[in-house]
Tab-separated table of C-alpha atoms in Angstrom:
chain	number	residue	atom	x	y	z
E	1	MET	CA	71.355	99.697	102.756
E	2	GLU	CA	70.658	98.018	99.458
E	3	VAL	CA	73.696	99.208	97.784
E	4	GLY	CA	75.940	97.972	100.966
E	5	ARG	CA	74.542	94.598	100.541
E	6	ALA	CA	75.265	94.633	96.862
E	7	ALA	CA	78.840	95.495	97.380
E	8	ASP	CA	79.240	92.896	99.889
E	9	SER	CA	77.524	90.506	97.722
E	10	ILE	CA	80.171	91.213	94.841
E	11	THR	CA	83.075	91.078	97.095
E	12	GLU	CA	81.948	87.649	98.473
E	13	THR	CA	81.575	86.497	94.721
E	14	LEU	CA	85.177	87.720	93.881
E	15	GLY	CA	86.463	86.376	96.950
E	16	ARG	CA	85.113	82.792	95.881
E	17	ALA	CA	86.836	83.205	92.654
E	18	ALA	CA	89.995	84.251	94.057
E	19	ARG	CA	90.170	81.160	96.381
E	20	GLU	CA	89.542	79.081	93.284
E	21	ILE	CA	92.220	80.767	91.353
E	22	ALA	CA	94.680	80.535	94.301
E	23	LYS	CA	94.006	76.638	94.456
E	24	GLY	CA	95.253	76.113	91.010
E	25	GLU	CA	97.898	78.623	90.949
E	26	LEU	CA	99.393	76.862	94.120
E	27	VAL	CA	99.576	73.547	92.316
E	28	ARG	CA	101.289	75.351	89.539
E	29	TYR	CA	103.591	77.051	92.016
E	30	VAL	CA	104.740	73.868	93.585
E	31	LEU	CA	105.322	71.942	90.255
E	32	ARG	CA	107.410	74.939	88.526
E	33	THR	CA	109.691	75.340	91.759
E	34	GLN	CA	110.875	71.783	92.659
E	35	ALA	CA	114.584	72.964	93.029
E	36	SER	CA	113.402	75.406	95.612
E	37	GLU	CA	111.281	72.856	97.583
E	38	ARG	CA	114.313	70.647	97.726
E	39	ALA	CA	116.606	73.527	98.908
E	40	MET	CA	114.240	74.463	101.467
E	41	ALA	CA	113.789	70.834	102.784
E	42	ARG	CA	117.526	70.932	103.224
E	43	ALA	CA	117.572	74.414	104.952
E	44	GLU	CA	115.049	73.264	107.416
E	45	ARG	CA	117.399	71.053	109.042
E	46	VAL	CA	119.637	73.690	110.277
E	47	LEU	CA	117.529	77.049	110.172
E	48	PRO	CA	114.172	77.376	111.766
E	49	LEU	CA	111.779	77.291	108.814
E	50	GLY	CA	114.747	76.970	106.543
E	51	VAL	CA	115.017	80.665	106.364
E	52	ALA	CA	117.565	83.445	107.718
E	53	SER	CA	114.638	85.756	108.889
E	54	THR	CA	110.970	84.644	109.464
E	55	PHE	CA	109.789	87.374	107.018
E	56	GLN	CA	111.314	85.365	104.303
E	57	TYR	CA	109.152	82.350	105.102
E	58	TYR	CA	105.641	81.797	103.222
E	59	GLU	CA	103.732	78.568	101.870
E	60	PRO	CA	104.094	76.323	100.435
E	61	HIS	CA	107.841	77.171	100.416
E	62	PRO	CA	109.543	80.270	99.510
E	63	LEU	CA	111.419	80.818	96.186
E	64	VAL	CA	115.147	80.429	96.588
E	65	MET	CA	117.132	82.654	94.558
E	66	ARG	CA	120.282	81.859	92.450
E	67	SER	CA	121.221	85.440	90.934
E	68	ALA	CA	120.156	89.036	90.412
E	69	ALA	CA	120.910	91.688	88.090
E	70	GLY	CA	119.169	94.980	87.298
E	71	ALA	CA	115.500	94.497	87.878
E	72	ARG	CA	115.591	90.687	87.455
E	73	MET	CA	116.132	87.565	89.652
E	74	LYS	CA	116.387	84.307	88.662
E	75	ASP	CA	115.503	81.132	90.918
E	76	LEU	CA	116.895	77.822	91.414
E	77	ASP	CA	114.757	76.514	88.776
E	78	GLU	CA	115.985	78.947	86.298
E	79	HIS	CA	112.742	80.876	86.315
E	80	GLU	CA	113.366	84.729	85.821
E	81	TYR	CA	111.246	87.183	87.469
E	82	VAL	CA	110.999	91.155	87.123
E	83	ASP	CA	111.483	91.875	90.622
E	84	PHE	CA	109.266	94.664	92.148
E	85	THR	CA	110.268	93.430	95.619
E	86	MET	CA	113.683	94.623	95.781
E	87	GLY	CA	114.696	94.117	98.940
E	88	TYR	CA	111.527	95.087	100.767
E	89	GLY	CA	112.213	98.527	99.384
E	90	ALA	CA	116.262	98.474	99.995
E	91	LEU	CA	117.170	98.383	96.164
E	92	PHE	CA	116.256	101.684	94.707
E	93	THR	CA	119.506	101.188	92.872
E	94	GLY	CA	118.274	97.870	91.626
E	95	HIS	CA	120.377	94.965	91.853
E	96	GLY	CA	124.301	95.290	91.257
E	97	HIS	CA	124.197	98.715	89.973
E	98	PRO	CA	127.547	99.448	88.170
E	99	THR	CA	128.353	102.670	90.387
E	100	LEU	CA	127.681	100.671	93.427
E	101	CYS	CA	129.634	97.932	92.273
E	102	HIS	CA	132.669	100.001	91.534
E	103	ALA	CA	132.566	102.127	94.749
E	104	VAL	CA	132.212	98.748	96.905
E	105	THR	CA	135.185	97.359	94.730
E	106	GLU	CA	137.304	100.002	95.261
E	107	GLN	CA	136.845	100.024	98.795
E	108	LEU	CA	137.220	96.382	99.153
E	109	ALA	CA	141.104	96.837	98.126
E	110	ARG	CA	141.491	99.461	100.776
E	111	GLY	CA	139.738	97.470	103.694
E	112	THR	CA	136.581	96.645	104.869
E	113	LEU	CA	136.573	97.393	108.573
E	114	PHE	CA	139.113	99.890	110.561
E	115	VAL	CA	137.249	100.520	113.771
E	116	SER	CA	138.516	103.995	113.269
E	117	PRO	CA	136.589	106.750	111.393
E	118	CYS	CA	136.847	106.965	107.856
E	119	GLU	CA	136.244	109.900	105.547
E	120	ASP	CA	133.015	108.692	104.056
E	121	ASN	CA	131.508	108.847	107.618
E	122	THR	CA	131.452	112.662	107.263
E	123	VAL	CA	130.484	112.730	103.410
E	124	VAL	CA	127.523	110.375	103.905
E	125	ALA	CA	126.413	112.147	107.171
E	126	GLU	CA	126.830	115.457	105.193
E	127	MET	CA	124.352	113.811	102.420
E	128	LEU	CA	121.929	112.691	104.968
E	129	ALA	CA	121.956	116.108	106.600
E	130	ALA	CA	121.190	117.716	103.391
E	131	ARG	CA	118.268	115.513	102.422
E	132	PHE	CA	116.591	115.151	105.752
E	133	GLY	CA	117.139	118.512	107.422
E	134	LEU	CA	118.742	117.296	110.732
E	135	PRO	CA	122.218	118.349	111.222
E	136	GLN	CA	123.585	115.330	113.157
E	137	TRP	CA	123.881	111.807	112.401
E	138	ARG	CA	125.060	108.258	113.778
E	139	PHE	CA	125.253	105.177	111.764
E	140	THR	CA	124.186	101.715	112.464
E	141	ASN	CA	123.942	98.434	110.641
E	142	SER	CA	120.096	98.179	110.249
E	143	GLY	CA	116.778	100.094	110.463
E	144	THR	CA	115.995	98.046	113.573
E	145	GLU	CA	119.127	99.473	115.118
E	146	ALA	CA	118.537	102.980	114.034
E	147	THR	CA	115.092	102.997	115.663
E	148	MET	CA	116.315	101.202	118.683
E	149	ASP	CA	119.091	103.873	119.231
E	150	ALA	CA	117.022	106.861	118.536
E	151	ILE	CA	114.317	105.887	121.100
E	152	ARG	CA	117.289	105.462	123.732
E	153	VAL	CA	118.432	108.875	122.907
E	154	ALA	CA	114.842	110.387	123.002
E	155	ARG	CA	114.577	108.796	126.507
E	156	GLY	CA	117.804	110.237	127.465
E	157	VAL	CA	116.967	113.701	126.494
E	158	THR	CA	113.623	113.596	128.223
E	159	GLY	CA	114.475	111.651	131.036
E	160	ARG	CA	110.908	109.688	130.383
E	161	PRO	CA	110.590	105.991	130.269
E	162	ARG	CA	107.551	105.530	128.023
E	163	ILE	CA	107.090	105.648	124.225
E	164	VAL	CA	103.942	105.720	122.020
E	165	LYS	CA	103.732	103.931	118.676
E	166	VAL	CA	100.749	103.292	116.071
E	167	GLU	CA	98.882	100.403	116.247
E	168	GLY	CA	99.913	98.153	113.117
E	169	GLY	CA	103.167	99.961	112.904
E	170	TYR	CA	106.576	98.084	112.643
E	171	HIS	CA	109.795	99.763	113.582
E	172	GLY	CA	112.279	96.907	113.823
E	173	HIS	CA	112.416	93.789	115.888
E	174	HIS	CA	113.710	95.093	119.308
E	175	ASP	CA	111.268	94.885	122.465
E	176	PRO	CA	109.895	98.340	122.977
E	177	VAL	CA	108.317	98.419	119.300
E	178	LEU	CA	107.465	94.721	118.982
E	179	VAL	CA	104.012	95.723	120.291
E	180	SER	CA	100.625	95.661	118.363
E	181	THR	CA	102.477	95.185	114.951
E	182	LYS	CA	99.562	92.997	113.557
E	183	PRO	CA	97.157	92.316	116.778
E	184	PRO	CA	94.326	90.165	116.311
E	185	ARG	CA	91.132	92.307	116.308
E	186	ASP	CA	89.544	90.181	119.152
E	187	SER	CA	92.309	91.290	121.544
E	188	ALA	CA	93.302	94.788	120.281
E	189	GLY	CA	90.713	96.581	122.546
E	190	PRO	CA	88.565	99.582	121.133
E	191	PRO	CA	89.484	101.046	117.858
E	192	GLY	CA	90.058	104.752	119.460
E	193	GLU	CA	91.885	103.180	122.479
E	194	PRO	CA	93.850	100.251	121.278
E	195	ARG	CA	95.198	97.904	123.689
E	196	PRO	CA	99.068	97.146	123.525
E	197	VAL	CA	99.379	93.419	122.473
E	198	PRO	CA	102.792	91.659	122.462
E	199	ALA	CA	103.865	90.717	118.886
E	200	SER	CA	106.103	87.914	119.736
E	201	GLU	CA	106.894	85.722	123.020
E	202	GLY	CA	109.627	86.543	124.827
E	203	LEU	CA	109.036	90.117	125.820
E	204	ALA	CA	109.452	91.087	129.223
E	205	PRO	CA	106.064	92.316	130.986
E	206	GLY	CA	107.543	95.871	131.443
E	207	VAL	CA	107.744	96.298	127.690
E	208	LEU	CA	103.823	96.598	127.717
E	209	ALA	CA	103.757	98.945	130.473
E	210	ASP	CA	106.194	101.257	128.747
E	211	THR	CA	105.093	101.189	125.316
E	212	GLN	CA	101.185	102.819	124.721
E	213	VAL	CA	99.366	102.356	121.243
E	214	VAL	CA	97.426	104.743	119.265
E	215	PRO	CA	95.498	104.677	116.050
E	216	TYR	CA	96.957	106.276	113.052
E	217	ASN	CA	95.764	109.534	111.719
E	218	ASP	CA	94.068	110.304	115.036
E	219	PRO	CA	95.500	113.304	116.616
E	220	GLU	CA	93.140	113.464	119.656
E	221	ALA	CA	94.238	109.841	120.704
E	222	LEU	CA	97.716	110.940	120.410
E	223	ALA	CA	97.029	113.910	122.675
E	224	ARG	CA	95.409	111.787	125.342
E	225	ALA	CA	98.376	109.681	125.276
E	226	LEU	CA	100.889	112.153	125.642
E	227	ALA	CA	98.726	114.411	128.327
E	228	PRO	CA	100.296	112.409	131.403
E	229	GLY	CA	103.630	113.995	130.442
E	230	ASP	CA	105.816	110.647	130.916
E	231	VAL	CA	106.283	110.105	127.237
E	232	ALA	CA	109.749	110.055	125.574
E	233	CYS	CA	108.873	109.855	122.264
E	234	PHE	CA	106.095	109.299	119.475
E	235	ILE	CA	107.544	106.843	116.953
E	236	VAL	CA	105.705	106.905	113.690
E	237	GLU	CA	106.149	106.282	110.119
E	238	PRO	CA	105.072	109.638	108.103
E	239	VAL	CA	103.552	107.360	105.566
E	240	MET	CA	102.539	103.943	107.248
E	241	GLU	CA	103.824	101.312	105.199
E	242	ASN	CA	103.129	98.150	107.334
E	243	ILE	CA	99.784	97.927	105.930
E	244	GLY	CA	100.103	98.481	102.336
E	245	ILE	CA	100.362	102.177	102.153
E	246	CYS	CA	98.365	104.225	104.336
E	247	LYS	CA	98.858	107.957	103.926
E	248	PRO	CA	98.450	110.767	106.361
E	249	MET	CA	95.124	112.675	106.293
E	250	PRO	CA	95.324	116.520	105.590
E	251	GLY	CA	96.821	118.150	108.554
E	252	TYR	CA	97.748	115.069	110.793
E	253	LEU	CA	101.520	115.106	110.476
E	254	GLU	CA	101.172	119.137	111.334
E	255	SER	CA	99.074	117.993	114.408
E	256	VAL	CA	101.393	115.416	115.469
E	257	ARG	CA	104.176	117.793	115.503
E	258	GLU	CA	102.302	120.468	117.211
E	259	ILE	CA	100.878	117.959	119.777
E	260	THR	CA	104.431	116.481	120.501
E	261	ARG	CA	105.993	119.726	121.087
E	262	HIS	CA	103.258	120.813	123.228
E	263	TYR	CA	103.588	117.924	125.757
E	264	GLY	CA	107.616	118.033	125.463
E	265	THR	CA	107.700	114.465	123.703
E	266	LEU	CA	110.135	114.130	121.022
E	267	LEU	CA	108.854	113.342	117.475
E	268	LEU	CA	110.687	110.371	115.787
E	269	PHE	CA	110.205	109.720	112.195
E	270	ASP	CA	110.563	106.087	111.128
E	271	GLU	CA	111.544	106.633	107.383
E	272	VAL	CA	113.346	103.184	107.093
E	273	LYS	CA	110.790	102.167	104.526
E	274	THR	CA	109.934	105.531	103.150
E	275	GLY	CA	113.352	107.163	103.088
E	276	ILE	CA	114.927	108.430	99.882
E	277	THR	CA	112.088	106.460	97.886
E	278	ALA	CA	109.481	108.779	98.920
E	279	SER	CA	111.142	111.800	97.417
E	280	TRP	CA	114.617	113.171	97.645
E	281	HIS	CA	113.920	114.601	101.050
E	282	GLY	CA	112.303	111.631	102.187
E	283	ALA	CA	108.488	111.274	103.251
E	284	ALA	CA	108.894	114.094	105.967
E	285	GLY	CA	110.426	116.612	103.712
E	286	ARG	CA	107.743	115.921	101.219
E	287	GLU	CA	105.199	116.729	103.741
E	288	GLY	CA	106.915	119.833	105.127
E	289	VAL	CA	107.086	118.440	108.738
E	290	LEU	CA	110.554	118.400	110.555
E	291	PRO	CA	110.847	116.008	113.460
E	292	ASP	CA	113.377	115.898	116.356
E	293	LEU	CA	114.551	112.352	115.338
E	294	VAL	CA	114.692	110.314	112.110
E	295	ALA	CA	115.735	106.902	111.560
E	296	VAL	CA	116.641	105.564	108.071
E	297	GLY	CA	117.811	102.252	106.293
E	298	LYS	CA	117.022	100.048	103.456
E	299	SER	CA	117.391	102.113	100.475
E	300	VAL	CA	120.163	104.330	101.767
E	301	GLY	CA	122.757	101.260	101.529
E	302	GLY	CA	121.912	100.066	98.161
E	303	GLY	CA	121.471	96.405	99.330
E	304	LEU	CA	124.457	96.603	101.969
E	305	PRO	CA	123.335	96.651	105.690
E	306	VAL	CA	123.347	100.029	106.513
E	307	GLY	CA	121.063	102.311	108.946
E	308	ALA	CA	121.427	105.771	110.395
E	309	PHE	CA	119.487	107.999	112.604
E	310	GLY	CA	119.646	111.856	112.990
E	311	GLY	CA	118.452	114.684	115.066
E	312	SER	CA	118.646	117.977	116.133
E	313	ASN	CA	121.632	119.707	117.916
E	314	ASP	CA	119.537	119.583	121.219
E	315	SER	CA	118.735	115.705	120.577
E	316	MET	CA	122.152	114.365	119.555
E	317	ASP	CA	124.078	116.267	122.251
E	318	ALA	CA	123.106	113.560	124.342
E	319	ILE	CA	125.566	111.357	122.791
E	320	THR	CA	128.243	114.080	122.449
E	321	ALA	CA	127.980	114.641	126.200
E	322	GLY	CA	128.307	110.957	127.115
E	323	ARG	CA	124.923	110.638	128.660
E	324	VAL	CA	123.524	108.256	126.036
E	325	LEU	CA	125.666	105.399	124.628
E	326	HIS	CA	126.001	104.482	121.028
E	327	VAL	CA	128.596	102.003	120.131
E	328	GLY	CA	129.071	99.295	117.629
E	329	THR	CA	131.933	97.634	115.950
E	330	TYR	CA	130.357	97.579	112.457
E	331	ASN	CA	128.837	101.453	112.514
E	332	GLY	CA	129.716	103.284	109.687
E	333	ASN	CA	132.247	100.600	108.437
E	334	PRO	CA	133.869	101.953	105.232
E	335	LEU	CA	132.450	99.281	102.911
E	336	CYS	CA	129.033	100.357	103.578
E	337	MET	CA	129.892	103.718	103.740
E	338	ALA	CA	131.367	103.364	100.095
E	339	ALA	CA	127.943	101.835	99.056
E	340	ALA	CA	125.871	104.719	100.744
E	341	ARG	CA	127.971	107.434	99.199
E	342	ALA	CA	127.453	105.950	95.828
E	343	VAL	CA	123.725	105.663	96.496
E	344	LEU	CA	123.147	109.036	97.875
E	345	GLY	CA	125.453	110.959	95.729
E	346	GLU	CA	125.807	109.406	92.223
E	347	ILE	CA	122.802	107.008	91.455
E	348	CYS	CA	119.813	108.409	93.262
E	349	THR	CA	120.254	112.092	92.429
E	350	PRO	CA	117.500	114.676	92.628
E	351	ASP	CA	116.956	114.175	88.582
E	352	GLU	CA	117.064	110.281	88.975
E	353	THR	CA	114.659	110.069	91.782
E	354	ALA	CA	112.036	112.534	90.207
E	355	ARG	CA	112.191	110.323	86.966
E	356	VAL	CA	111.379	107.080	88.853
E	357	ILE	CA	108.801	108.679	90.745
E	358	GLU	CA	107.111	109.916	87.553
E	359	CYS	CA	107.336	106.509	86.162
E	360	ASN	CA	105.648	104.959	89.002
E	361	SER	CA	102.853	107.528	88.959
E	362	ARG	CA	102.007	106.339	85.461
E	363	PHE	CA	102.285	102.726	86.903
E	364	VAL	CA	99.908	103.306	89.548
E	365	ALA	CA	97.595	105.273	87.208
E	366	LYS	CA	97.259	102.573	84.929
E	367	CYS	CA	96.572	100.176	87.603
E	368	GLN	CA	93.819	102.151	88.858
E	369	ALA	CA	92.409	102.428	85.557
E	370	LEU	CA	92.323	98.486	85.105
E	371	LEU	CA	90.565	98.348	88.629
E	372	SER	CA	88.077	101.111	88.013
E	373	SER	CA	87.295	99.974	84.469
E	374	ARG	CA	86.161	96.551	86.051
E	375	ALA	CA	84.451	98.016	89.092
E	376	MET	CA	86.854	96.171	91.343
E	377	PRO	CA	86.783	96.775	95.203
E	378	ALA	CA	90.228	97.776	95.214
E	379	HIS	CA	92.554	100.778	94.659
E	380	ALA	CA	96.162	101.589	93.729
E	381	VAL	CA	98.162	103.820	96.192
E	382	GLN	CA	101.358	105.699	95.519
E	383	CYS	CA	103.898	106.730	97.852
E	384	GLY	CA	107.021	108.101	95.680
E	385	ALA	CA	108.533	105.146	93.862
E	386	LYS	CA	106.471	102.833	95.979
E	387	GLY	CA	102.999	101.365	95.213
E	388	CYS	CA	100.550	98.745	96.261
E	389	ILE	CA	97.095	97.417	95.361
E	390	THR	CA	94.971	97.473	98.388
E	391	TRP	CA	91.746	95.199	98.062
E	392	ALA	CA	89.459	97.633	99.751
E	393	PRO	CA	87.112	99.956	97.889
E	394	SER	CA	87.920	102.963	100.289
E	395	PRO	CA	91.458	104.174	101.202
E	396	VAL	CA	92.883	102.610	104.384
E	397	ARG	CA	93.237	105.143	107.294
E	398	ASN	CA	94.615	103.026	110.150
E	399	TYR	CA	95.134	99.573	111.197
E	400	ARG	CA	91.354	98.733	111.678
E	401	ASP	CA	90.609	99.622	108.157
E	402	TYR	CA	93.386	97.461	106.990
E	403	LEU	CA	91.875	94.402	108.823
E	404	ASP	CA	88.723	94.715	106.741
E	405	THR	CA	90.773	94.493	103.224
E	406	ASN	CA	90.306	91.216	101.242
E	407	PHE	CA	93.327	88.987	101.988
E	408	ASP	CA	91.976	86.175	99.652
E	409	LEU	CA	91.914	88.728	96.695
E	410	ALA	CA	95.512	89.923	97.552
E	411	PHE	CA	96.802	86.431	97.791
E	412	ALA	CA	95.395	85.395	94.596
E	413	GLN	CA	96.948	88.431	93.011
E	414	TRP	CA	100.287	87.849	94.373
E	415	ILE	CA	100.703	84.113	93.395
E	416	TRP	CA	99.250	84.817	89.808
E	417	GLY	CA	101.908	87.250	89.206
E	418	VAL	CA	104.893	85.072	90.639
E	419	ASN	CA	103.681	82.124	88.416
E	420	ARG	CA	104.070	84.438	85.421
E	421	GLY	CA	107.310	86.098	86.558
E	422	VAL	CA	106.278	88.993	88.252
E	423	LEU	CA	107.699	89.033	91.703
E	424	LEU	CA	105.823	91.365	94.271
E	425	PRO	CA	106.581	91.240	98.085
E	426	PRO	CA	105.083	87.940	99.687
E	427	GLY	CA	103.881	89.986	102.464
E	428	LEU	CA	99.903	91.109	101.680
E	429	ASP	CA	100.960	94.253	103.325
E	430	GLU	CA	103.879	95.338	101.698
E	431	GLN	CA	104.582	97.670	98.774
E	432	TRP	CA	106.113	97.422	95.363
E	433	LEU	CA	109.078	99.486	94.456
E	434	LEU	CA	110.358	100.644	91.075
E	435	SER	CA	114.112	101.273	90.995
E	436	VAL	CA	116.316	103.236	88.757
E	437	ALA	CA	116.770	99.654	86.980
E	438	HIS	CA	113.096	98.904	85.782
E	439	THR	CA	112.179	99.632	82.407
E	440	GLU	CA	109.071	100.623	80.583
E	441	ALA	CA	108.984	97.133	79.405
E	442	ASP	CA	109.058	95.851	82.975
E	443	ILE	CA	106.076	97.761	83.407
E	444	ALA	CA	104.185	96.984	80.490
E	445	PHE	CA	104.749	93.216	81.414
E	446	ALA	CA	103.555	93.643	84.902
E	447	LEU	CA	100.424	95.491	83.625
E	448	GLU	CA	99.765	92.734	81.120
E	449	VAL	CA	99.900	90.044	83.824
E	450	PHE	CA	97.580	92.234	86.160
E	451	THR	CA	95.242	92.647	83.611
E	452	GLU	CA	94.969	89.009	82.793
E	453	PHE	CA	94.479	88.257	86.499
E	454	LEU	CA	91.444	90.924	86.547
E	455	ASP	CA	89.830	89.582	83.490
E	456	VAL	CA	89.814	85.871	84.940
E	457	LEU	CA	88.860	87.195	88.346
E	458	ALA	CA	85.874	89.190	86.553
E	459	ASP	CA	84.771	85.955	84.909
E	460	PRO	CA	84.717	83.417	87.339
E	461	SER	CA	83.621	80.754	84.725
E	462	ARG	CA	87.186	81.149	83.243
E	463	VAL	CA	88.817	79.755	86.258
E	464	LEU	CA	87.779	76.277	85.078
E	465	GLU	CA	89.639	77.156	81.827
E	466	LEU	CA	92.906	77.424	83.368
E	467	PRO	CA	95.514	74.801	82.989
E	468	GLN	CA	95.839	72.902	86.451
E	469	ASN	CA	99.186	71.040	85.852
E	470	GLY	CA	101.489	73.950	86.270
E	471	LEU	CA	102.935	73.561	82.922
E	472	GLY	CA	100.393	75.927	80.879
E	473	ALA	CA	101.781	79.204	82.568
E	474	SER	CA	104.561	81.500	81.525
E	475	ALA	CA	107.714	81.083	83.022
E	476	GLY	CA	108.280	84.621	82.936
E	477	PRO	CA	109.021	87.655	80.880
């Protein structure tokens, strides 16, 4: 008990220091990003919150970017950043990879939209089948569309109306999955039997009746949810990435596969965020569990809008037979297919994928060593080319664990890095992505900035020594 109280006291002390750090860094941020602030003031007159996607908004105002190349981005104030956000995981290739640009430029000269099949549809589908182990594929324009269409296939195949998802999981912004993505603790129900909570207004009442929520890493809860025999699919990220990086416990995915098969429920892996960044065969392939359906997106397109879903012959035959409708003017358009062909076939090869993942392993290990040497209540987590710092002393096993992480520390780390040229995702539940464009120098710079943050955090008296006018911080690497 005394040990627990001592740990809580240390966390509280660090939390106070983090809030003081953040206070000064917010002043610095506003002073150094005045062009972004002006641009956002203009944008807010014609765009809700001034952004094209609510995920792009954060206070006091988002950075407005002017250009990007390789692993770097530059904002309107001419500050350069080493970009570890990489399009929320979409840019495994980095920004503007020459091979990708060449493939897209060549296709531009031949046409951007045929509304007829193109040869690259087949080429890219063959590449996805080889990577993910499922034989039949269809293309979409985003990861959201991919999960949406895969769920419809599951309902068509099984004839069942209901789905089950994980509490805290995000699978796009269509109605059936906009449930319990980040529910408040006081309305989420018991940890072992979460209550479905709408993530947005505008959902029909029937959505909550047809979507059940279970904890991640809890096969017993899944079995209880599937027992009535009316569930079409269980949609889950094999490695959960909406709450930092939450890994499956040993045997969990194998149990999920067995339980879904037992109850006649299709297993749908959402690999939009893991996908080709987790391993050459995706997160599911790395874990050795084959689902009935898989949805991919983001990194597959190298920055162009593309998604896809694949499945077993038994599942996808529902489309072939015309029982499930899957249409879309831009599905498989030749421009996005040219990009995907370059990404899957030429840039993100097995050797290059392994090289970047190994580089990230060293990066994560060095972050962990820094945390351990300072006895910080945090740990570094890796999934392939992605990583994150979770400000909790123990690994997160599910959404309720995630709620206990220290968000003051997470925010302070984020804004400290931004003001010094290290751009991590603005969401405190996201992950960095190492791309093929990141260099050892980029990583060394990020570690230098992180070390400086930890040193100030560990000695709260140093917070008062920081320049408060925003002009003393490095503008970038």
